[in-house]
């Protein structure tokens, strides 16, 4: 009997270990930055928010990693692209490629694409790094210096995306762009749905007010497992003298109201990200951060990992 129990226990132990290593092989997303385009400390800001800046803060970016196919991707090429690329590399040491196996771009605002400059002749002089871009974003890069030189010298190779169509990036990962309303001066703007074998993650770092979107965000949240969404400003109080209508992001206060009727399970999917330097959610101890968490929502922090 004793021997029988021992065999059972060993078998159970092996099974658990197997499950564990299987789980470790799951693709995952990791937050490599949480800030709005201008970063923190913010140019010209003499307010309290930028007095003692936390140097680990980075501009909004996600790493997407598939340990099985040994592939790693970035969403966004931010002004912190160099540091974020090495953070990404460290997360998949088995990959010989120093650079991401692909870079997804949401739109042509500086926080989301300007980091591509480090791939050029003056810096890395990379070879054909795949850059996934929507049609206007693609033609913006192809037709305007210095980006056009990245294309002509084959530092980057643009992979065209189209609204609502899945792009397979590994045997177990795919990405779908969805158009969102935003100040589209140079390109359209998209969010992404990133899907692994088990979970779907929605990423919308920048969007104008939710009601300007034809898609119903509340229904979309029900279709995904995690939603990393625009939390640029907590409230209008942060905007100071600037006209709030010129910066029409959904305020976190408004989003919480919109999502108020969702169940606790649905609320837990929502992770605010893309914080302006003024946003009190950057300080986990702030009253506002505590309020957001007490209502059942989450706040993105650097290195947050989400299994797919
Ligand atoms: Zn942005
Ligand atoms: Zn500041
Ligand atoms: Zn933007």
CSV table of C-alpha atoms in Angstrom, one decimal, residues 40-264:
chain,number,residue,atom,x,y,z
A,40,UNK,CA,8.4,61.4,-17.6
A,41,UNK,CA,10.1,63.6,-16.6
A,42,UNK,CA,8.2,65.7,-19.2
A,43,UNK,CA,9.8,68.4,-21.2
A,44,UNK,CA,9.3,71.8,-19.5
A,45,UNK,CA,7.3,70.4,-16.5
A,46,UNK,CA,8.3,72.0,-13.2
A,47,UNK,CA,5.4,70.6,-11.3
A,48,UNK,CA,5.6,68.1,-8.5
A,49,UNK,CA,5.0,65.1,-10.9
A,50,UNK,CA,8.4,65.6,-12.5
A,51,UNK,CA,10.5,66.7,-9.5
A,52,UNK,CA,11.7,63.3,-8.5
A,53,UNK,CA,11.2,61.1,-11.6
A,54,UNK,CA,11.4,57.4,-11.4
A,55,UNK,CA,14.0,56.5,-14.0
A,56,UNK,CA,12.5,53.0,-14.6
A,57,UNK,CA,9.4,54.6,-16.3
A,58,UNK,CA,9.2,54.1,-20.0
A,59,UNK,CA,6.9,55.2,-22.8
A,60,UNK,CA,4.1,52.8,-23.6
A,61,UNK,CA,5.1,49.5,-25.1
A,62,UNK,CA,4.3,45.8,-25.0
A,63,UNK,CA,6.6,42.8,-25.6
A,64,UNK,CA,4.9,39.8,-27.2
A,65,UNK,CA,6.9,36.5,-26.6
A,66,UNK,CA,6.4,33.0,-27.9
A,67,UNK,CA,9.0,30.7,-26.1
A,68,UNK,CA,8.1,27.7,-28.3
A,69,UNK,CA,8.9,29.3,-31.7
A,70,UNK,CA,11.6,31.4,-29.9
A,71,UNK,CA,10.1,34.6,-31.3
A,72,UNK,CA,9.6,38.0,-29.7
A,73,UNK,CA,7.8,41.1,-30.9
A,74,UNK,CA,7.3,44.7,-29.8
A,75,UNK,CA,4.2,46.8,-30.1
A,76,UNK,CA,5.4,50.4,-30.6
A,77,UNK,CA,8.9,51.7,-31.3
A,78,UNK,CA,9.0,54.4,-28.6
A,79,UNK,CA,11.7,56.9,-27.7
A,80,UNK,CA,12.8,54.2,-25.2
A,81,UNK,CA,13.1,51.7,-28.0
A,82,UNK,CA,16.8,50.9,-27.2
A,83,UNK,CA,16.1,50.0,-23.5
A,84,UNK,CA,12.9,48.2,-24.4
A,85,UNK,CA,14.6,46.1,-27.1
A,86,UNK,CA,17.2,44.9,-24.5
A,87,UNK,CA,14.5,44.2,-21.9
A,88,UNK,CA,12.7,42.1,-24.6
A,89,UNK,CA,15.9,40.2,-25.5
A,90,UNK,CA,16.5,39.4,-21.8
A,91,UNK,CA,13.0,37.9,-21.6
A,92,UNK,CA,13.9,35.3,-24.3
A,93,UNK,CA,17.6,34.6,-23.8
A,94,UNK,CA,17.4,31.5,-26.1
A,95,UNK,CA,16.9,33.8,-29.1
A,96,UNK,CA,20.0,34.8,-30.9
A,97,UNK,CA,18.3,37.7,-32.6
A,98,UNK,CA,19.2,41.0,-30.7
A,99,UNK,CA,16.3,42.8,-32.3
A,100,UNK,CA,12.6,42.1,-32.2
A,101,UNK,CA,11.4,39.6,-34.8
A,102,UNK,CA,8.7,42.1,-35.7
A,103,UNK,CA,7.5,45.6,-34.6
A,104,UNK,CA,3.8,46.5,-34.6
A,105,UNK,CA,2.9,50.2,-34.9
A,106,UNK,CA,-0.4,51.7,-33.8
A,107,UNK,CA,0.1,55.2,-35.3
A,108,UNK,CA,2.5,58.0,-36.2
A,109,UNK,CA,2.7,59.9,-32.9
A,110,UNK,CA,6.2,60.2,-31.5
A,111,UNK,CA,5.7,57.9,-28.6
A,112,UNK,CA,4.7,55.1,-30.9
A,113,UNK,CA,7.1,55.0,-33.9
A,114,UNK,CA,10.0,57.5,-33.4
A,115,UNK,CA,12.2,54.8,-31.9
A,116,UNK,CA,12.6,53.3,-35.4
A,117,UNK,CA,15.4,55.9,-35.9
A,118,UNK,CA,17.7,53.7,-33.9
A,119,UNK,CA,17.5,51.0,-36.6
A,120,UNK,CA,19.0,53.4,-39.2
A,121,UNK,CA,22.5,53.9,-40.6
A,122,UNK,CA,23.6,56.3,-37.8
A,123,UNK,CA,22.9,53.7,-35.2
A,124,UNK,CA,22.2,49.9,-35.5
A,125,UNK,CA,22.0,49.8,-39.4
A,126,UNK,CA,19.7,46.8,-39.0
A,127,UNK,CA,18.8,44.4,-41.8
A,128,UNK,CA,15.2,44.0,-42.9
A,129,UNK,CA,13.5,44.2,-39.5
A,130,UNK,CA,9.8,43.5,-40.1
A,131,UNK,CA,7.6,46.5,-39.2
A,132,UNK,CA,3.9,45.9,-39.3
A,133,UNK,CA,2.0,49.0,-40.4
A,134,UNK,CA,-1.4,50.1,-41.6
A,135,UNK,CA,-1.6,51.7,-45.2
A,136,UNK,CA,-1.3,55.3,-44.2
A,137,UNK,CA,1.4,54.6,-41.6
A,138,UNK,CA,3.2,52.6,-44.3
A,139,UNK,CA,3.1,55.4,-46.9
A,140,UNK,CA,4.1,57.9,-44.2
A,141,UNK,CA,7.3,56.0,-43.5
A,142,UNK,CA,8.0,55.3,-47.2
A,143,UNK,CA,7.6,58.9,-48.2
A,144,UNK,CA,9.1,61.0,-45.4
A,145,UNK,CA,12.7,61.3,-44.3
A,146,UNK,CA,14.4,60.1,-42.2
A,147,UNK,CA,12.0,57.1,-42.2
A,148,UNK,CA,12.1,56.7,-46.0
A,149,UNK,CA,15.8,55.9,-45.7
A,150,UNK,CA,15.1,53.0,-43.4
A,151,UNK,CA,13.0,51.6,-46.2
A,152,UNK,CA,15.4,52.4,-49.1
A,153,UNK,CA,18.4,51.0,-47.2
A,154,UNK,CA,16.3,47.9,-46.2
A,155,UNK,CA,16.9,48.6,-42.5
A,156,UNK,CA,13.2,47.8,-42.0
A,157,UNK,CA,10.8,45.8,-44.2
A,158,UNK,CA,7.2,47.0,-43.9
A,159,UNK,CA,4.6,44.3,-43.6
A,160,UNK,CA,1.2,45.7,-44.5
A,161,UNK,CA,-1.7,45.4,-42.1
A,162,UNK,CA,-5.3,45.8,-42.8
A,163,UNK,CA,-8.2,46.7,-40.5
A,164,UNK,CA,-9.8,43.7,-39.0
A,165,UNK,CA,-7.5,41.1,-40.6
A,166,UNK,CA,-5.5,38.7,-38.5
A,167,UNK,CA,-1.8,38.5,-39.0
A,168,UNK,CA,-0.2,35.2,-37.9
A,169,UNK,CA,3.2,35.9,-36.3
A,170,UNK,CA,4.0,32.4,-34.9
A,171,UNK,CA,2.2,29.0,-34.9
A,172,UNK,CA,0.4,30.0,-31.7
A,173,UNK,CA,0.1,33.8,-31.9
A,174,UNK,CA,-1.8,36.2,-34.1
A,175,UNK,CA,-2.5,39.9,-34.1
A,176,UNK,CA,-5.5,41.9,-35.5
A,177,UNK,CA,-5.5,45.6,-36.0
A,178,UNK,CA,-8.7,47.6,-35.4
A,179,UNK,CA,-9.1,51.2,-36.4
A,180,UNK,CA,-9.9,53.7,-33.7
A,181,UNK,CA,-10.7,57.4,-33.8
A,182,UNK,CA,-7.7,59.6,-32.8
A,183,UNK,CA,-6.0,62.8,-34.1
A,184,UNK,CA,-4.8,61.3,-37.3
A,185,UNK,CA,-2.5,64.0,-38.7
A,186,UNK,CA,0.1,61.6,-40.3
A,187,UNK,CA,-1.5,58.1,-40.2
A,188,UNK,CA,-4.6,56.2,-39.1
A,189,UNK,CA,-4.6,54.8,-35.6
A,190,UNK,CA,-5.2,51.3,-34.6
A,191,UNK,CA,-5.5,49.2,-31.5
A,192,UNK,CA,-4.5,45.5,-31.5
A,193,UNK,CA,-6.0,42.3,-30.4
A,194,UNK,CA,-3.2,39.8,-29.6
A,195,UNK,CA,-4.4,36.2,-29.4
A,196,UNK,CA,-2.5,33.2,-28.1
A,197,UNK,CA,-3.6,29.6,-27.6
A,198,UNK,CA,-5.7,30.4,-24.5
A,199,UNK,CA,-6.3,34.1,-24.2
A,200,UNK,CA,-7.0,37.3,-26.1
A,201,UNK,CA,-5.6,40.7,-25.2
A,202,UNK,CA,-6.9,44.1,-26.4
A,203,UNK,CA,-4.4,46.9,-26.6
A,204,UNK,CA,-5.6,50.5,-27.3
A,205,UNK,CA,-3.0,53.0,-26.0
A,206,UNK,CA,-4.6,56.0,-27.7
A,207,UNK,CA,-8.2,56.7,-28.6
A,208,UNK,CA,-10.5,59.7,-28.6
A,209,UNK,CA,-13.6,59.5,-26.4
A,210,UNK,CA,-15.2,56.1,-26.4
A,211,UNK,CA,-18.5,57.5,-27.8
A,212,UNK,CA,-16.7,58.6,-31.0
A,213,UNK,CA,-15.9,54.9,-31.8
A,214,UNK,CA,-18.4,52.9,-33.9
A,215,UNK,CA,-17.3,49.8,-31.9
A,216,UNK,CA,-18.9,49.4,-28.5
A,217,UNK,CA,-16.0,49.1,-26.1
A,218,UNK,CA,-18.2,47.4,-23.4
A,219,UNK,CA,-19.1,44.5,-25.8
A,220,UNK,CA,-15.5,44.3,-27.0
A,221,UNK,CA,-14.3,43.9,-23.4
A,222,UNK,CA,-16.6,40.9,-23.1
A,223,UNK,CA,-15.0,39.2,-26.1
A,224,UNK,CA,-11.4,39.5,-24.8
A,225,UNK,CA,-9.6,38.3,-21.6
A,226,UNK,CA,-7.6,41.4,-20.9
A,227,UNK,CA,-8.0,45.0,-22.1
A,228,UNK,CA,-5.0,47.4,-21.8
A,229,UNK,CA,-6.7,50.7,-22.6
A,230,UNK,CA,-6.0,54.5,-22.8
A,231,UNK,CA,-5.7,55.9,-19.3
A,232,UNK,CA,-3.8,59.1,-20.4
A,233,UNK,CA,-5.6,61.4,-18.0
A,234,UNK,CA,-7.3,60.5,-14.7
A,235,UNK,CA,-9.4,63.7,-14.7
A,236,UNK,CA,-9.7,67.0,-16.5
A,237,UNK,CA,-7.9,68.7,-13.5
A,238,UNK,CA,-4.5,67.5,-15.0
A,239,UNK,CA,-4.9,69.4,-18.3
A,240,UNK,CA,-4.4,72.8,-16.6
A,241,UNK,CA,-4.5,75.7,-19.1
A,242,UNK,CA,-4.7,73.5,-22.2
A,243,UNK,CA,-8.2,73.1,-23.7
A,244,UNK,CA,-9.4,69.6,-22.9
A,245,UNK,CA,-11.2,69.4,-26.3
A,246,UNK,CA,-7.8,69.5,-28.0
A,247,UNK,CA,-6.8,66.3,-26.1
A,248,UNK,CA,-9.9,64.2,-26.3
A,249,UNK,CA,-8.8,61.0,-24.5
A,250,UNK,CA,-11.4,59.2,-22.5
A,251,UNK,CA,-10.6,60.3,-18.9
A,252,UNK,CA,-10.1,57.4,-16.5
A,253,UNK,CA,-13.0,58.8,-14.4
A,254,UNK,CA,-15.3,58.6,-17.4
A,255,UNK,CA,-14.2,55.1,-18.4
A,256,UNK,CA,-14.8,53.8,-14.9
A,257,UNK,CA,-18.3,55.3,-15.1
A,258,UNK,CA,-18.9,53.7,-18.5
A,259,UNK,CA,-17.7,50.3,-17.2
A,260,UNK,CA,-19.4,50.6,-13.8
A,261,UNK,CA,-22.2,48.2,-14.6
A,262,UNK,CA,-19.8,45.4,-15.7
A,263,UNK,CA,-19.4,42.4,-13.4
A,264,UNK,CA,-16.3,42.1,-11.2
